[in-house]
PDB file of C-alpha atoms in Angstrom:
ATOM      1  CA  MET A   1      13.371  70.163 -28.483  1.00  0.00           C
ATOM      2  CA  SER A   2      14.237  67.239 -28.292  1.00  0.00           C
ATOM      3  CA  PRO A   3      13.480  64.398 -30.686  1.00  0.00           C
ATOM      4  CA  ARG A   4      10.049  62.447 -30.516  1.00  0.00           C
ATOM      5  CA  ARG A   5       9.948  58.835 -28.592  1.00  0.00           C
ATOM      6  CA  ASN A   6       7.953  56.183 -30.972  1.00  0.00           C
ATOM      7  CA  ARG A   7       9.353  54.047 -28.528  1.00  0.00           C
ATOM      8  CA  PRO A   8       7.148  53.048 -25.042  1.00  0.00           C
ATOM      9  CA  ARG A   9       9.228  54.397 -21.958  1.00  0.00           C
ATOM     10  CA  GLY A  10       9.096  50.863 -20.560  1.00  0.00           C
ATOM     11  CA  GLY A  11       7.331  49.870 -17.239  1.00  0.00           C
ATOM     12  CA  GLU A  12       4.612  47.639 -18.327  1.00  0.00           C
ATOM     13  CA  LYS A  13       5.244  44.498 -19.755  1.00  0.00           C
ATOM     14  CA  PRO A  14       3.012  43.448 -23.078  1.00  0.00           C
ATOM     15  CA  ILE A  15       0.349  40.899 -21.280  1.00  0.00           C
ATOM     16  CA  GLY A  16       1.342  37.708 -23.349  1.00  0.00           C
ATOM     17  CA  SER A  17       1.777  34.478 -22.615  1.00  0.00           C
ATOM     18  CA  PRO A  18       5.373  32.949 -23.805  1.00  0.00           C
ATOM     19  CA  ASP A  19       3.450  30.492 -26.149  1.00  0.00           C
ATOM     20  CA  GLU A  20       2.115  33.287 -27.817  1.00  0.00           C
ATOM     21  CA  ASP A  21       5.466  35.079 -28.411  1.00  0.00           C
ATOM     22  CA  ARG A  22       6.868  31.447 -29.948  1.00  0.00           C
ATOM     23  CA  ALA A  23       4.256  31.832 -32.532  1.00  0.00           C
ATOM     24  CA  ASP A  24       4.676  35.084 -32.949  1.00  0.00           C
ATOM     25  CA  ARG A  25       8.597  34.062 -33.790  1.00  0.00           C
ATOM     26  CA  TYR A  26       9.011  31.597 -35.411  1.00  0.00           C
ATOM     27  CA  GLY A  27       5.065  31.536 -37.249  1.00  0.00           C
ATOM     28  CA  LEU A  28       1.672  29.958 -36.695  1.00  0.00           C
ATOM     29  CA  GLU A  29       1.698  26.846 -37.523  1.00  0.00           C
ATOM     30  CA  SER A  30      -1.101  24.141 -39.183  1.00  0.00           C
ATOM     31  CA  THR A  31      -1.491  20.126 -39.492  1.00  0.00           C
ATOM     32  CA  GLN A  32      -1.877  18.842 -43.691  1.00  0.00           C
ATOM     33  CA  SER A  33      -2.209  15.717 -45.202  1.00  0.00           C
ATOM     34  CA  TRP A  34       0.220  14.853 -47.502  1.00  0.00           C
ATOM     35  CA  ARG A  35       0.017  10.891 -49.192  1.00  0.00           C
ATOM     36  CA  GLY A  36      -1.494   9.373 -45.940  1.00  0.00           C
ATOM     37  CA  GLU A  37       0.360  11.106 -43.124  1.00  0.00           C
ATOM     38  CA  GLU A  38      -0.317  14.335 -41.169  1.00  0.00           C
ATOM     39  CA  TRP A  39       2.454  16.821 -41.079  1.00  0.00           C
ATOM     40  CA  VAL A  40       3.209  19.975 -39.134  1.00  0.00           C
ATOM     41  CA  VAL A  41       3.562  22.941 -41.096  1.00  0.00           C
ATOM     42  CA  ARG A  42       5.109  26.141 -40.318  1.00  0.00           C
ATOM     43  CA  GLN A  43       5.463  29.469 -41.669  1.00  0.00           C
ATOM     44  CA  VAL A  44       8.824  31.318 -41.151  1.00  0.00           C
ATOM     45  CA  GLY A  45       9.189  34.657 -42.095  1.00  0.00           C
ATOM     46  CA  GLY A  46      12.348  36.032 -43.318  1.00  0.00           C
ATOM     47  CA  GLY A  47      13.207  37.843 -40.171  1.00  0.00           C
ATOM     48  CA  ALA A  48      13.206  34.432 -38.656  1.00  0.00           C
ATOM     49  CA  ALA A  49      15.565  32.917 -41.732  1.00  0.00           C
ATOM     50  CA  ALA A  50      18.473  32.952 -40.767  1.00  0.00           C
ATOM     51  CA  LYS A  51      20.370  29.852 -42.446  1.00  0.00           C
ATOM     52  CA  HIS A  52      20.979  28.329 -45.234  1.00  0.00           C
ATOM     53  CA  TYR A  53      18.717  25.746 -46.184  1.00  0.00           C
ATOM     54  CA  ARG A  54      18.553  23.553 -49.063  1.00  0.00           C
ATOM     55  CA  CYS A  55      15.114  22.302 -50.414  1.00  0.00           C
ATOM     56  CA  PRO A  56      14.288  18.628 -50.447  1.00  0.00           C
ATOM     57  CA  GLY A  57      11.177  19.999 -53.475  1.00  0.00           C
ATOM     58  CA  CYS A  58      13.536  21.104 -56.006  1.00  0.00           C
ATOM     59  CA  ASP A  59      16.650  20.610 -54.197  1.00  0.00           C
ATOM     60  CA  GLN A  60      17.923  24.624 -54.012  1.00  0.00           C
ATOM     61  CA  GLU A  61      18.730  26.113 -51.852  1.00  0.00           C
ATOM     62  CA  ILE A  62      17.110  28.419 -49.768  1.00  0.00           C
ATOM     63  CA  PRO A  63      19.581  31.389 -48.486  1.00  0.00           C
ATOM     64  CA  PRO A  64      19.115  33.848 -45.304  1.00  0.00           C
ATOM     65  CA  GLY A  65      16.018  35.936 -44.934  1.00  0.00           C
ATOM     66  CA  VAL A  66      14.249  34.219 -47.630  1.00  0.00           C
ATOM     67  CA  PRO A  67       9.943  33.133 -46.037  1.00  0.00           C
ATOM     68  CA  HIS A  68       9.865  30.128 -46.780  1.00  0.00           C
ATOM     69  CA  VAL A  69       8.401  26.358 -44.623  1.00  0.00           C
ATOM     70  CA  VAL A  70       9.325  23.891 -42.501  1.00  0.00           C
ATOM     71  CA  ALA A  71       7.510  20.973 -42.687  1.00  0.00           C
ATOM     72  CA  TRP A  72       7.620  17.120 -40.941  1.00  0.00           C
ATOM     73  CA  GLN A  73       5.713  14.058 -40.125  1.00  0.00           C
ATOM     74  CA  GLN A  74       3.900  15.146 -36.663  1.00  0.00           C
ATOM     75  CA  HIS A  75       5.244  12.151 -35.226  1.00  0.00           C
ATOM     76  CA  SER A  76       8.008  12.209 -35.837  1.00  0.00           C
ATOM     77  CA  GLY A  77      11.380  13.821 -34.052  1.00  0.00           C
ATOM     78  CA  VAL A  78      12.588  17.939 -34.169  1.00  0.00           C
ATOM     79  CA  ASP A  79      16.031  15.765 -36.586  1.00  0.00           C
ATOM     80  CA  ASP A  80      13.493  15.523 -39.348  1.00  0.00           C
ATOM     81  CA  ARG A  81      12.118  18.681 -40.234  1.00  0.00           C
ATOM     82  CA  ARG A  82      12.905  20.290 -44.028  1.00  0.00           C
ATOM     83  CA  HIS A  83      12.586  23.812 -45.155  1.00  0.00           C
ATOM     84  CA  TRP A  84      10.645  24.224 -48.295  1.00  0.00           C
ATOM     85  CA  HIS A  85      10.211  27.072 -50.586  1.00  0.00           C
ATOM     86  CA  LYS A  86       6.612  28.285 -49.986  1.00  0.00           C
ATOM     87  CA  SER A  87       6.240  27.229 -54.080  1.00  0.00           C
ATOM     88  CA  CYS A  88       8.248  24.128 -53.632  1.00  0.00           C
ATOM     89  CA  TRP A  89       5.558  23.165 -50.799  1.00  0.00           C
ATOM     90  CA  ASN A  90       2.765  23.939 -52.108  1.00  0.00           C
ATOM     91  CA  ALA A  91       3.244  22.011 -55.477  1.00  0.00           C
ATOM     92  CA  ARG A  92       4.726  18.655 -53.639  1.00  0.00           C
ATOM     93  CA  ASP A  93       1.560  16.930 -55.675  1.00  0.00           C
ATOM     94  CA  ARG A  94       2.768  17.538 -58.926  1.00  0.00           C
ATOM     95  CA  ARG A  95       6.754  16.882 -58.555  1.00  0.00           C
ATOM     96  CA  SER A  96       8.459  13.149 -58.776  1.00  0.00           C
ATOM     97  CA  ALA A  97       9.623  11.801 -56.778  1.00  0.00           C
ATOM     98  CA  LYS A  98      13.665  10.789 -57.590  1.00  0.00           C
ATOM     99  CA  LEU A  99      15.649  14.529 -57.674  1.00  0.00           C
ATOM    100  CA  GLN A 100      17.993  15.521 -60.912  1.00  0.00           C
ATOM    101  CA  ARG A 101      21.408  16.227 -60.079  1.00  0.00           C
ATOM    102  CA  SER A 102      23.964  17.964 -61.733  1.00  0.00           C
ATOM    103  CA  ARG A 103      27.518  16.114 -61.129  1.00  0.00           C
ATOM    104  CA  ASN A 104      29.278  18.637 -59.356  1.00  0.00           C
ATOM    105  CA  ALA A 105      25.779  19.369 -57.026  1.00  0.00           C
ATOM    106  CA  PRO A 106      26.835  19.560 -53.519  1.00  0.00           C
ATOM    107  CA  LYS A 107      24.840  17.066 -51.605  1.00  0.00           C
ATOM    108  CA  TYR A 108      23.754  18.548 -48.232  1.00  0.00           C
TER     109      TYR A 108
END
């Protein structure tokens, strides 16, 4: 007896637009208001997080595979995206504007 197949055998492609596939891969986007400006916020799952990022809220590293939030101003470019821990993004109003770094901390 051969093993059971859990995968479809091919044939028909799933119905959906490329935009729907993009939303599944990168997470759902929403718009939030912060400091009088509109921000686009995207939830990134752990499987889609493949690089190291530096959270601007706590100045700590976000390692690969950790779910987090990507936020940028609505009318700014792609280069202005920032990767935040979810808890840091939710506490962004309670954080001070000036971050304290130790002497040996990296500046990226």
